[in-house]
Each structure stands twice: as C-alpha cells, then as structure tokens.
Coordinates of C-alpha atoms and ligand atoms in Angstrom, one line a residue:
M1 CA 6.5 -12.1 32.4
R2 CA 3.1 -13.7 33.0
Y3 CA -0.1 -12.6 31.8
T4 CA -3.7 -14.0 32.3
V5 CA -6.0 -13.8 29.5
D6 CA -9.3 -14.9 28.2
S7 CA -8.8 -15.9 24.7
S8 CA -12.7 -14.2 24.3
A9 CA -14.2 -15.4 20.6
S10 CA -10.6 -16.5 19.3
T11 CA -9.2 -19.4 18.2
Q12 CA -5.5 -18.4 16.7
L13 CA -2.7 -16.4 18.4
H14 CA 0.2 -14.5 15.8
I15 CA 3.0 -13.9 17.3
T16 CA 6.0 -12.2 15.9
G17 CA 9.4 -11.6 17.8
K18 CA 12.6 -12.4 18.5
G19 CA 14.7 -13.5 21.4
R20 CA 16.3 -10.8 23.2
N21 CA 19.9 -9.7 23.5
G22 CA 20.8 -12.6 21.4
R23 CA 19.4 -15.5 23.5
I24 CA 16.4 -17.8 22.9
G25 CA 12.9 -16.4 23.5
S26 CA 9.8 -18.2 24.5
I27 CA 6.0 -18.2 24.8
R28 CA 3.8 -20.5 26.7
L29 CA 0.5 -21.2 27.0
F30 CA -1.2 -22.7 30.2
Q31 CA -4.7 -23.9 30.9
N32 CA -5.6 -24.7 34.6
G33 CA -2.2 -24.8 35.1
E34 CA -0.7 -27.0 32.2
A35 CA 1.1 -26.3 29.6
C36 CA -0.7 -26.1 26.6
A37 CA 1.5 -24.6 23.6
E38 CA 4.8 -23.3 23.5
A39 CA 7.3 -21.7 20.9
Y40 CA 10.9 -20.3 20.6
F41 CA 12.0 -18.3 18.9
K42 CA 15.7 -19.4 18.1
F43 CA 16.6 -17.5 15.0
P44 CA 18.6 -14.0 15.2
G45 CA 15.9 -12.5 13.1
Y46 CA 12.1 -12.0 13.7
E47 CA 9.7 -15.3 13.5
T48 CA 6.4 -15.7 13.6
F49 CA 4.3 -18.9 15.7
F50 CA 0.9 -19.8 15.1
L51 CA -0.5 -20.9 18.3
S52 CA -4.2 -22.3 18.6
W53 CA -6.1 -22.1 21.8
E54 CA -10.1 -22.9 22.4
E55 CA -12.6 -20.1 22.3
H56 CA -13.8 -18.4 25.8
T57 CA -11.2 -19.8 28.0
E58 CA -8.4 -18.4 30.2
Y59 CA -4.9 -18.8 29.7
E60 CA -1.7 -17.8 31.3
V61 CA 0.8 -16.5 28.6
E62 CA 4.0 -16.9 29.9
M63 CA 7.0 -14.9 28.0
E64 CA 10.5 -15.2 28.4
N65 CA 13.2 -13.0 26.6
L66 CA 11.0 -12.0 23.6
D67 CA 10.7 -9.1 22.1
V68 CA 7.0 -9.1 20.6
S69 CA 6.9 -6.9 17.3
L70 CA 3.3 -7.8 16.3
A71 CA 0.6 -9.5 17.9
Y72 CA -3.0 -10.9 17.3
R73 CA -5.8 -13.1 17.7
F74 CA -8.8 -14.2 15.4
R75 CA -11.2 -16.5 14.6
P76 CA -10.8 -17.3 10.9
E77 CA -14.3 -18.0 10.4
S78 CA -15.4 -14.6 11.6
V79 CA -12.4 -12.5 11.1
L80 CA -13.6 -10.9 7.6
E81 CA -16.3 -9.2 9.5
Q82 CA -14.3 -8.6 13.2
G83 CA -10.8 -7.9 12.2
V84 CA -8.0 -9.3 14.1
E85 CA -7.7 -8.3 17.8
F86 CA -4.0 -6.7 18.2
M87 CA -2.5 -7.5 21.4
E88 CA 0.3 -5.4 23.1
F89 CA 2.3 -7.0 26.0
G90 CA 3.5 -4.3 28.5
E91 CA 2.9 -4.5 32.3
D92 CA -0.4 -5.7 30.9
I93 CA -1.8 -7.6 28.1
R94 CA -3.8 -4.8 26.1
I95 CA -6.3 -5.9 23.2
I96 CA -7.1 -3.6 21.0
D97 CA -10.7 -3.4 19.8
P98 CA -10.4 -3.1 15.8
K99 CA -13.8 -1.3 15.4
H100 CA -12.2 1.3 17.6
L101 CA -8.1 1.9 16.1
D102 CA -8.5 5.5 16.3
G103 CA -7.7 5.3 20.2
A104 CA -4.5 3.5 19.0
F105 CA -3.8 5.5 16.1
C106 CA -3.3 9.1 18.0
Q107 CA 0.3 9.7 16.5
Q108 CA 0.4 13.1 15.3
Y109 CA 1.9 12.0 12.1
R110 CA -0.5 9.2 11.7
N111 CA -2.7 9.9 8.6
R112 CA -6.2 9.5 9.8
H113 CA -8.5 8.9 6.7
H114 CA -5.8 6.8 4.4
F115 CA -5.2 3.4 5.1
S116 CA -2.3 2.3 7.1
P117 CA -1.2 -0.8 8.8
F118 CA -1.8 -1.0 12.2
K119 CA 2.1 -0.5 12.7
G120 CA 5.3 -0.8 10.6
W121 CA 6.1 0.1 6.7
M122 CA 4.2 -0.4 4.3
N123 CA 4.5 -0.7 0.5
D124 CA 3.2 -1.4 -2.8
P125 CA -0.7 -2.4 -2.8
N126 CA -1.2 -6.0 -4.1
G127 CA -3.6 -8.3 -4.8
L128 CA -6.6 -5.6 -5.3
C129 CA -9.8 -7.2 -5.8
W130 CA -13.5 -7.9 -5.0
F131 CA -14.1 -10.9 -3.5
N132 CA -17.4 -12.5 -1.8
G133 CA -18.9 -9.3 -0.6
Y134 CA -15.8 -7.9 0.6
Y135 CA -12.9 -5.5 -1.4
H136 CA -9.6 -7.1 -0.5
A137 CA -6.2 -5.1 -0.4
F138 CA -3.1 -6.6 0.2
Y139 CA -0.2 -4.6 0.8
Q140 CA 4.1 -4.8 0.9
Y141 CA 4.4 -5.4 4.7
N142 CA 7.2 -4.8 7.4
P143 CA 5.4 -5.4 10.7
N144 CA 9.2 -5.3 12.3
G145 CA 10.1 -1.9 12.0
Q146 CA 9.1 1.8 10.0
K147 CA 11.7 1.1 7.6
W148 CA 11.3 -1.5 4.3
G149 CA 12.6 -5.1 5.3
N150 CA 12.0 -8.7 4.8
M151 CA 8.3 -8.6 2.8
H152 CA 4.9 -10.0 4.4
W153 CA 1.8 -9.3 2.6
G154 CA -0.5 -7.4 4.9
H155 CA -3.9 -7.9 4.4
A156 CA -7.2 -6.3 4.9
V157 CA -11.2 -6.1 3.5
S158 CA -13.9 -3.1 3.5
R159 CA -16.7 -2.6 2.4
D160 CA -16.7 0.6 0.6
L161 CA -13.0 1.3 -0.2
L162 CA -12.8 3.7 2.8
H163 CA -13.2 1.8 6.3
W164 CA -10.6 -1.2 6.3
T165 CA -10.7 -4.1 8.6
H166 CA -7.2 -5.5 9.3
L167 CA -6.9 -9.5 8.4
P168 CA -4.1 -12.3 9.2
I169 CA -1.0 -11.7 7.1
A170 CA -1.4 -13.2 3.9
A171 CA 2.1 -13.8 2.8
Y172 CA 5.5 -14.2 4.9
P173 CA 9.3 -13.8 4.1
Q174 CA 10.6 -17.4 3.0
I175 CA 11.8 -18.9 6.2
E176 CA 15.5 -19.2 5.1
L177 CA 15.8 -15.8 5.2
N178 CA 15.7 -15.9 9.1
G179 CA 18.6 -15.0 10.9
C180 CA 20.5 -15.0 7.1
D181 CA 22.6 -11.7 8.2
G182 CA 23.4 -10.0 4.6
W183 CA 20.3 -11.2 2.4
R184 CA 16.9 -9.7 2.0
G185 CA 13.9 -10.8 0.1
G186 CA 10.3 -12.0 1.0
A187 CA 6.6 -12.0 -0.6
F188 CA 7.4 -9.2 -3.1
S189 CA 4.6 -7.7 -5.4
G190 CA 1.4 -8.9 -7.2
S191 CA -1.8 -9.3 -8.0
A192 CA -4.9 -11.5 -7.3
V193 CA -8.1 -12.4 -9.8
V194 CA -11.5 -14.3 -9.0
H195 CA -12.4 -16.6 -10.9
D196 CA -14.8 -19.5 -10.8
G197 CA -15.5 -18.5 -6.9
I198 CA -11.5 -18.7 -5.9
M199 CA -9.1 -15.8 -5.1
Q200 CA -6.0 -16.5 -7.1
L201 CA -3.0 -14.6 -5.7
F202 CA 0.3 -14.2 -8.3
Y203 CA 3.7 -12.7 -6.3
T204 CA 7.4 -12.5 -6.4
R205 CA 9.6 -14.1 -4.2
H206 CA 13.1 -12.5 -3.7
F207 CA 16.3 -14.1 -1.8
G208 CA 19.4 -12.0 -2.7
K209 CA 22.2 -10.8 -1.0
N210 CA 22.0 -7.0 0.4
D211 CA 25.3 -6.3 -2.0
R212 CA 23.3 -7.3 -4.8
S213 CA 26.1 -9.8 -5.9
M214 CA 23.5 -12.7 -6.3
Q215 CA 19.7 -12.2 -6.6
R216 CA 16.8 -14.2 -7.9
Q217 CA 13.3 -13.6 -8.5
W218 CA 10.4 -16.0 -9.4
Q219 CA 6.6 -16.0 -9.7
V220 CA 4.5 -17.9 -7.5
T221 CA 0.9 -18.1 -7.1
K222 CA -1.4 -19.5 -4.3
E223 CA -5.1 -19.9 -3.8
S224 CA -8.2 -19.2 -1.2
R225 CA -11.8 -20.4 -0.6
D226 CA -12.6 -18.0 1.9
G227 CA -10.5 -14.9 1.7
V228 CA -8.2 -15.5 4.8
R229 CA -7.0 -18.9 4.5
F230 CA -4.9 -19.7 1.8
T231 CA -3.4 -22.9 -0.2
H232 CA -0.1 -23.9 -0.2
E233 CA 2.2 -21.4 -2.1
E234 CA 3.5 -22.8 -6.1
S235 CA 5.8 -21.1 -8.2
C236 CA 4.4 -20.4 -11.9
I237 CA 7.0 -18.9 -13.6
W238 CA 10.5 -19.9 -12.6
G239 CA 12.8 -18.9 -15.7
T240 CA 13.2 -15.6 -17.3
P241 CA 13.4 -14.7 -20.8
E242 CA 16.4 -14.1 -22.5
G243 CA 18.2 -10.8 -21.6
V244 CA 16.9 -10.7 -18.0
D245 CA 19.8 -10.3 -15.4
W246 CA 17.3 -10.4 -12.2
N247 CA 14.8 -7.5 -11.9
F248 CA 11.8 -9.7 -13.0
R249 CA 8.9 -9.1 -10.5
D250 CA 5.2 -7.8 -10.1
P251 CA 3.1 -10.1 -12.0
K252 CA -0.4 -8.5 -12.8
V253 CA -3.0 -10.8 -14.2
T254 CA -5.9 -9.5 -16.2
Y255 CA -8.4 -11.4 -18.6
L256 CA -8.2 -9.3 -21.6
K257 CA -9.9 -10.1 -25.0
D258 CA -9.8 -14.0 -24.7
R259 CA -7.4 -15.1 -22.6
W260 CA -5.5 -14.3 -19.0
V261 CA -2.7 -11.8 -19.5
M262 CA 0.2 -11.3 -17.0
V263 CA 2.4 -8.5 -16.9
V264 CA 5.6 -8.4 -15.3
G265 CA 8.5 -5.7 -14.8
G266 CA 12.3 -5.8 -14.9
A267 CA 14.9 -4.9 -17.2
C268 CA 16.0 -6.6 -20.3
H269 CA 19.2 -6.0 -21.6
N270 CA 19.7 -3.0 -19.1
R271 CA 16.5 -1.5 -20.6
P272 CA 13.5 -1.0 -18.4
S273 CA 10.6 -3.4 -19.8
V274 CA 7.4 -5.2 -19.5
F275 CA 7.0 -8.8 -20.3
Q276 CA 3.9 -10.7 -21.0
Y277 CA 2.6 -14.2 -20.6
W278 CA -0.9 -15.8 -21.4
S279 CA -2.9 -18.6 -20.4
E280 CA -6.1 -20.1 -20.9
D281 CA -6.0 -21.8 -17.2
L282 CA -4.6 -19.4 -14.9
K283 CA -2.1 -22.5 -14.6
N284 CA 0.4 -22.9 -17.9
W285 CA 1.8 -19.6 -19.1
T286 CA 3.3 -19.0 -22.4
Y287 CA 6.1 -16.1 -22.9
G288 CA 4.4 -13.5 -25.3
G289 CA 7.2 -11.3 -25.3
I290 CA 7.6 -7.8 -24.3
L291 CA 4.8 -5.8 -24.3
Y292 CA 6.9 -2.2 -23.5
Q293 CA 10.3 -1.2 -23.6
E294 CA 11.3 2.5 -22.2
T295 CA 13.9 4.0 -23.8
N296 CA 14.3 7.2 -21.4
P297 CA 17.6 6.8 -20.3
R298 CA 16.6 8.1 -17.1
Y299 CA 15.0 5.0 -16.3
A300 CA 16.8 1.6 -15.6
I301 CA 13.8 -0.9 -14.4
A302 CA 10.3 -1.3 -14.9
E303 CA 8.4 -2.3 -11.8
C304 CA 4.6 -2.9 -10.7
P305 CA 3.1 -3.3 -14.1
D306 CA -0.5 -3.4 -14.8
F307 CA -2.6 -3.6 -18.1
F308 CA -6.3 -2.9 -18.6
C309 CA -8.8 -2.2 -20.2
L310 CA -10.7 1.4 -20.1
D311 CA -12.8 3.2 -22.0
G312 CA -12.1 1.1 -25.4
K313 CA -8.6 1.8 -24.9
Y314 CA -5.9 -0.1 -23.4
V315 CA -3.6 1.3 -20.6
L316 CA -0.1 0.2 -19.4
I317 CA 1.1 1.7 -16.3
A318 CA 4.5 1.1 -15.0
G319 CA 6.7 2.3 -11.8
Y320 CA 10.1 3.2 -13.1
I321 CA 13.5 3.2 -10.8
N322 CA 15.7 5.8 -11.5
S323 CA 19.3 4.5 -13.4
D324 CA 21.1 7.0 -11.1
A325 CA 21.3 4.7 -8.3
E326 CA 21.6 7.7 -5.9
Q327 CA 18.3 9.3 -7.0
Q328 CA 15.6 7.8 -4.8
E329 CA 12.8 9.6 -6.8
R330 CA 11.2 7.0 -8.9
D331 CA 8.4 8.0 -11.4
T332 CA 4.8 6.2 -12.8
L333 CA 3.8 6.7 -16.1
Y334 CA 0.7 5.3 -17.8
Y335 CA 0.3 4.9 -21.8
I336 CA -2.6 4.6 -23.4
G337 CA -3.1 2.8 -26.9
S338 CA -4.3 -0.4 -28.7
Y339 CA -3.4 -3.9 -28.1
K340 CA -4.0 -6.6 -30.8
D341 CA -1.9 -10.0 -31.7
G342 CA -0.1 -9.2 -28.6
V343 CA 1.3 -6.0 -29.6
F344 CA 0.6 -2.9 -27.7
S345 CA 0.7 0.4 -30.0
I346 CA 0.7 3.4 -27.6
E347 CA -0.9 6.5 -29.0
N348 CA -0.3 9.0 -25.8
Q349 CA 1.3 8.9 -22.0
G350 CA 1.9 10.9 -19.4
L351 CA 2.7 10.9 -15.1
M352 CA 0.1 9.4 -13.3
D353 CA 1.4 11.8 -10.3
Y354 CA 2.8 14.9 -10.0
G355 CA 3.9 14.8 -6.6
R356 CA 6.7 12.4 -5.5
D357 CA 5.1 10.6 -3.1
F358 CA 2.7 8.5 -5.1
Y359 CA 4.3 5.1 -6.4
A360 CA 3.3 1.6 -7.7
P361 CA -0.5 2.2 -8.2
Q362 CA -2.5 -0.7 -8.8
T363 CA -6.0 -1.3 -10.3
F364 CA -8.8 -3.5 -10.4
S365 CA -12.4 -3.4 -11.9
H366 CA -15.8 -3.7 -10.0
E367 CA -19.0 -3.0 -11.5
G368 CA -17.8 -0.9 -14.4
R369 CA -15.1 1.0 -12.7
R370 CA -11.5 1.1 -12.9
I371 CA -10.6 1.8 -9.3
C372 CA -6.5 2.3 -8.7
F373 CA -4.6 2.5 -5.3
G374 CA -1.2 3.9 -5.3
W375 CA 1.3 3.9 -2.4
N376 CA 2.1 6.6 -0.4
C377 CA 6.1 6.7 -0.5
C378 CA 8.1 9.1 1.7
R379 CA 10.9 9.6 -1.0
D380 CA 13.0 12.1 1.0
G381 CA 13.7 9.9 4.3
A382 CA 11.7 12.4 6.3
H383 CA 9.6 10.1 7.9
I384 CA 9.7 10.6 11.4
E385 CA 9.1 7.6 13.4
E386 CA 7.0 7.7 16.3
E387 CA 6.0 5.1 19.0
G388 CA 3.4 2.4 17.7
G389 CA 3.4 4.4 14.1
A390 CA 2.9 3.8 10.6
N391 CA 5.6 4.3 8.0
G392 CA 3.4 4.3 4.5
T393 CA -0.4 4.6 3.3
L394 CA -2.7 3.1 0.5
S395 CA -3.4 6.6 -1.4
L396 CA -7.1 7.1 -1.5
P397 CA -8.9 5.3 -4.4
R398 CA -8.9 6.9 -7.5
E399 CA -11.4 6.3 -10.4
L400 CA -9.7 6.0 -13.5
S401 CA -11.1 7.1 -17.1
L402 CA -9.9 8.5 -20.1
K403 CA -10.3 12.3 -20.9
D404 CA -9.1 13.8 -23.8
G405 CA -6.9 11.2 -24.3
K406 CA -5.1 11.8 -20.9
L407 CA -5.3 9.1 -18.2
A408 CA -7.8 11.1 -15.3
G409 CA -8.3 9.7 -11.8
T410 CA -10.9 11.6 -9.3
V411 CA -11.4 10.1 -5.5
I412 CA -14.2 7.9 -5.6
T413 CA -17.8 9.5 -4.9
E414 CA -18.2 7.8 -1.7
M415 CA -15.7 9.7 -0.1
H416 CA -18.6 12.1 0.6
A417 CA -19.4 9.9 3.4
L418 CA -16.4 10.6 5.2
M419 CA -16.8 14.7 5.3
C420 CA -18.3 16.7 8.1
E421 CA -18.8 20.2 9.2
A422 CA -15.0 21.5 9.1
A423 CA -15.5 23.0 12.7
E424 CA -11.6 22.5 13.9
P425 CA -8.7 22.3 12.5
G426 CA -7.8 19.0 10.8
P427 CA -8.1 16.7 8.5
F428 CA -9.7 18.4 5.4
Y429 CA -11.3 18.3 1.9
L430 CA -11.4 21.8 -0.3
R431 CA -12.5 22.7 -3.4
L432 CA -10.9 25.7 -5.3
E433 CA -12.4 27.4 -8.2
S434 CA -11.4 30.3 -10.4
E435 CA -13.2 31.1 -14.4
A436 CA -9.4 32.3 -15.0
E437 CA -6.4 32.2 -12.6
E438 CA -4.6 35.7 -12.6
G439 CA -2.0 36.9 -10.3
M440 CA -0.4 34.5 -7.5
T441 CA -3.2 32.2 -5.3
E442 CA -1.7 31.6 -2.5
L443 CA -3.2 29.5 0.1
L444 CA -1.7 27.8 3.7
L445 CA -3.0 24.3 4.2
A446 CA -1.0 23.5 6.8
D447 CA 0.7 25.6 9.9
G448 CA 2.8 25.0 12.9
P449 CA 4.6 26.8 15.2
S450 CA 7.8 26.5 13.1
A451 CA 7.0 25.2 9.6
S452 CA 3.9 25.6 6.8
L453 CA 2.8 24.1 4.0
C454 CA 1.5 26.3 1.1
L455 CA -0.3 25.9 -2.5
Q456 CA 0.4 28.1 -5.0
I457 CA -0.8 28.8 -8.5
E458 CA 0.9 31.2 -10.8
K459 CA 0.6 31.5 -14.7
G460 CA -0.5 27.4 -14.8
E461 CA 2.2 26.3 -12.6
V462 CA 1.2 24.6 -9.5
R463 CA 3.8 24.5 -6.4
L464 CA 3.1 23.0 -2.9
L465 CA 6.0 24.7 -0.5
L466 CA 6.9 23.6 2.5
K467 CA 8.5 26.3 4.4
G468 CA 10.3 26.4 7.9
K469 CA 11.7 24.0 10.0
M470 CA 10.4 20.5 9.4
G471 CA 12.3 17.1 11.0
R472 CA 14.7 15.9 8.2
Q473 CA 12.6 17.4 5.3
Q474 CA 14.4 19.9 3.2
S475 CA 12.1 23.4 3.5
G476 CA 12.5 26.5 2.0
E477 CA 12.0 24.6 -1.8
F478 CA 9.0 23.8 -3.8
A479 CA 8.0 20.1 -2.4
C480 CA 6.4 19.9 -5.9
A481 CA 6.1 21.8 -8.4
F482 CA 4.2 21.1 -12.2
L483 CA 2.7 22.9 -14.9
A484 CA -0.8 22.4 -15.5
D485 CA -2.1 21.1 -18.7
S486 CA -4.7 23.2 -19.3
P487 CA -5.7 26.0 -17.5
V488 CA -6.5 25.6 -13.8
K489 CA -10.0 26.1 -12.9
T490 CA -10.6 23.6 -10.2
V491 CA -8.0 22.3 -7.6
E492 CA -9.4 19.5 -4.8
A493 CA -7.4 19.2 -1.9
Y494 CA -7.2 16.2 0.7
V495 CA -5.1 17.4 3.1
D496 CA -4.6 14.2 6.3
C497 CA -2.5 14.7 8.9
A498 CA 0.8 14.2 7.1
L499 CA -0.5 13.9 3.6
V500 CA -1.9 16.0 0.8
E501 CA -3.7 14.9 -2.2
L502 CA -3.9 17.3 -4.9
Y503 CA -6.4 17.1 -7.8
L504 CA -6.3 19.7 -10.8
N505 CA -9.6 20.4 -13.0
A506 CA -11.5 17.0 -12.1
G507 CA -8.9 14.8 -11.6
A508 CA -6.9 15.6 -15.1
Q509 CA -3.6 15.8 -13.0
A510 CA -3.4 14.8 -9.1
C511 CA -0.2 15.6 -7.0
T512 CA 0.8 13.4 -3.5
R513 CA 3.2 14.8 -1.2
R514 CA 3.8 13.8 2.4
F515 CA 4.8 16.3 5.0
Y516 CA 5.7 16.2 8.7
I517 CA 4.9 19.6 10.4
E518 CA 4.9 19.5 14.2
K519 CA 1.5 20.5 16.0
A520 CA 0.4 21.7 12.6
A521 CA -3.0 23.5 12.3
L522 CA -4.7 21.7 9.2
R523 CA -7.4 24.3 7.9
P524 CA -7.2 26.7 4.4
V525 CA -6.0 30.5 5.1
L526 CA -6.5 32.3 1.6
K527 CA -3.7 34.6 1.4
S528 CA -3.8 35.9 -2.2
G529 CA -5.4 35.0 -5.6
N530 CA -8.8 35.1 -7.5
F531 CA -9.5 31.4 -6.4
R532 CA -12.4 31.3 -4.1
I533 CA -12.9 28.5 -1.9
A534 CA -16.3 26.4 -3.4
E535 CA -16.4 24.0 -0.6
Y536 CA -14.3 23.2 2.7
K537 CA -15.6 19.9 4.8
G538 CA -13.2 18.2 7.6
I539 CA -12.8 14.6 6.6
R540 CA -13.5 12.0 9.8
S541 CA -11.0 9.2 10.6
I542 CA -11.6 6.0 8.7
W543 CA -10.5 4.4 12.0
G544 CA -13.5 5.7 14.6
A545 CA -16.3 4.9 16.7
D546 CA -18.4 7.6 14.5
S547 CA -16.6 7.5 11.1
D548 CA -19.4 5.7 9.0
K549 CA -22.2 8.0 10.0
E550 CA -23.7 9.8 7.5
V551 CA -23.2 13.6 7.6
Ligands
FRU601 C1 8.0 -1.3 -5.9 C2 8.9 -2.6 -5.3 C3 8.3 -3.7 -6.2 C4 8.5 -5.2 -5.3 C5 8.8 -4.3 -4.0 C6 9.2 -4.7 -2.5 O1 8.0 -0.4 -4.6 O2 10.2 -2.5 -5.7 O3 9.5 -3.9 -7.4 O4 8.2 -6.0 -5.6 O5 8.4 -2.6 -3.7 O6 8.8 -4.6 -1.6

C-alpha cells in the first residue's frame, strides 16, 4: 500500500506492528520520490519504530506485509497540549483529531466518562502525579490486543482529572521479549515522584516464562524534565530481600516524615508482603524490612502497594492475588494506623471496593487532596471485543478521607462539570436518598431487549443484579452483594456504557462493576422501595467536542 500524507505540525511518527504471515514487514517514507526513512519489522512479535520527518511536508508512505496495531504522529514540544494524532491505515490514511475522539470511541461497550486507551488493553494506573501544570496518568498498556500482553506504559495528561490527552507511550517491553515465544514481561507497574523540577519514574521490569518456571522482577527508574521525553532507564533495586521467590514488584515512592519511602509488593516465605526501602536522595536505597505481611490464607501475593499519610494517620493499600490460582478474584485492602521508626501499627482495615472490578488503585497528593484512581478490570472474563475497542478503564477519580476510622472515597467535585440535563437514555449520575430504608428497594439502571442491570437494597444489603443474557457474563445471580457498614441513607450511582460505580453514604463504601448489556438503555427506573431519586443528571463524554462546556 502507498499513501500520501502531509506531516502537518508533527515531527515524529511511531508505528507498532508486525510482519504479515511470518514475512518481514516494512514501512518506507518518500519525499519528492526519494526514500528518506525506512523500518523493517523482522521479529515474529510486535515491534515499534520511531521515524522522524519534517513538519508541514508531503510524504509518501509505503507499507508492505505490515499489520499495524498502533500508529500516531506528534511533535514532542507541543504534544502536552495537542496530544498525539492516531493514524489508521486502511484504503486511505485516517488521521484522528485528538480533540474529537468521541467519533472513534463509538463502540457500544466503550465507556464515555471513564478514561480508556485509544485501543487495546489497559490495567493498573501508574505514575500518577501533578507536574508543570498537568496531571499525569500512566497505565499498564498492551496496544496490540484487548487482552493482557507484554507491558508498555501508556501515558495521558489532564488539566482537570476528567478530560485526558493521549501522549506517546512512555515505556516499552524489553526488546529481547520480541519473538521470544513462551516468554513474557515488560514494564510493570510503578509510580512517579516530582522533585527539584524533575519527574522521576520507578517501576518493575519483568522477564519470565509463561509456564512460570523462570521469572525475574527488578526495579528500575528514569527521569523526565518535560513530562514527555525520558532519560535512559537504569536499575535501582536489583536484588530481593531474603525469602522472596520472584514476586517483587510495583514500587510506590512517597516522601514521608524526613525521607523517601518506597513500598514494593510481593511474597516472602509464601506470605503476601509489602517491603519498604528508604532513601535520602532517590538514588541509594536501603532495605527497611517488611512493612506489612498479610496473614489471611485467602491471599498469596501482595501487589501495587501504596503508603501515605492522610488526616494525621498512615494508610497502606495493597492488592492481593488469591491463593487459589483458579480464582480470578483479587481484593484490594486498606489498613490505617501509625508509623514510627519504620514500624507500621494497624488500627483498622477494610475493603477498598465491594464490587469485583476495581483493582490496583494508586494515589497521589495535590493541593491538599489525596486522589485515587483504580483500574476497572473485568474479572469474569466477560469483555466483548469490539473493533477499535478498549478493555479496561481508569476508575473515576476519588478523593480519599478518613471517616469514623475508615477509608472513604468520593468522586471529585470537578465531576459536576460533566453533568447535564438527563434528556435521553445514556450515561448518568443518580443520587438516591432515604431517611430509613424499608422493604426492598429495586431500581433498574440499564435495560436491554434481553438483559438488565438492577440495584437492590434490602435490610442493609446492597446488591447488583444482572438478569438475562449478557454475552459471556453470568446472569441471574448477584454481580455483587455486600452489607452496608451503617444504615443506607444515600446511594450515588455513576452509570457508564458498560460500567457502574456505586457510592454509599457519601463514599463510606464503594462498589464497581462492569456489565455487557446489548443495546442497553441507560436510565433509572424505580420499581419499588422507599428511596427517592434526589438527583438525576446525564453525564457527557470526556472525549467529545462539547464535553468541557459548563452546564
Ligand atoms: C496488578 C499487576 C501488577 C503488575 C502488573 C502487570 O494488576 O499484576 O502487580 O505490575 O499488573 O501488568
């Protein structure tokens, strides 16, 4: 195929792809008929090439035997504001306007007010921070399919934590994984700190066999001065503490009291553990022992720990892989306590979310608020792949606080800017209120020709019920059910195209669930019970042209 394209204001072209049918794929650029850049995709797996070109110049792009999974162009100096321009190669080149992604995000199950990558798979939020006027969110990313694959760090920035601009990928899987059948790995989860005008990332490199007979995880770091381009990656913690098999990942770095503290998740003598390291300069790290070890036999490995100070207490968050390998379910727990001389003494603990589809949360602090994003996973494997779709989103941003000794989270108030009159069925926000709940309250949230999603509240129990036929998702059973900690007075629901987030009693408890209901009409229908609808608003897409207009 040969295309003609004007480079417009971009100076770089990133192409990820692989050769078709086991052959070598190629891309060549021509200017005025002269070849000026070329790349050959020779490995069996996906490879990325970075080509430079001149701005506002016409090129011919020639591709042979190449399956492109992701392509975009940009100019590093202006990409924070402009975003990358995704490119699709069909009969013609299609260039997608980064300010109007809603046109490309038209799939039935694509969530509209939750962040998702342009296409592909995402999991954990990584490297959350505020740097030089922008909120930065990185995330575990596989652009080459809608399932987990060798990990990249996707990257996006936002001015308000709601509308996001996609940036170039910030970290790639190791080159040696390329075409290494039976091996996997990449740039696993981690965090960012901003210090002395520099953004510094810490994350895990993973290299291992799919059958798990050989696994390695080590911690690395790199820096950026402009929030877009990074220095060469260096390893910062290579070995593991005594008793660690290989599960040793997801460094989260925070300044606590008078030094930098890095927490790392894993297992020690087969117990899920969070390890701590200390540093004065973010370069030299001293092992400070185990910060916390979970004794619940249900859990095997701790992942994505986060440790921070909130309202005068210390809070540890950790995700847990189930000890029953067949069990896909993973829980995220929080612990509240005090922290002195490297010892964390727990006073209270609880679940971060009572649904199944909120995991690996990460927090950061900005202007006195502790903001948390989680990953909306899909634990029951029910995701329906759609052309150009994405699997996984960032949760809505929650502001954390301590309430009655527990960790509470409410969606940030900026969210109101997305709300509008609820005229049509579509993504919505709803607040239910009751003085004292009585009988069974039943409220339909989404209704399709062959399936529905319903909220039930009865005797202090909150249930999400999936009824009918919904792809591979199991129906006729409670998608989630949990007991409220205290009498249910308010329930807030944020309903997106394939995802619901519930917040009870001003964020005292939360519940997140993905759902796949064909041709779902999203709107609340109160069937029974003594709750009343106190507020009902539409929620605009975060990707649309008019998405940032005030109501
Ligand atoms: C959590 C996790 C992390 C790891 C990453 C890999 O979902 O398993 O522990 O770094 O995902 O994608």
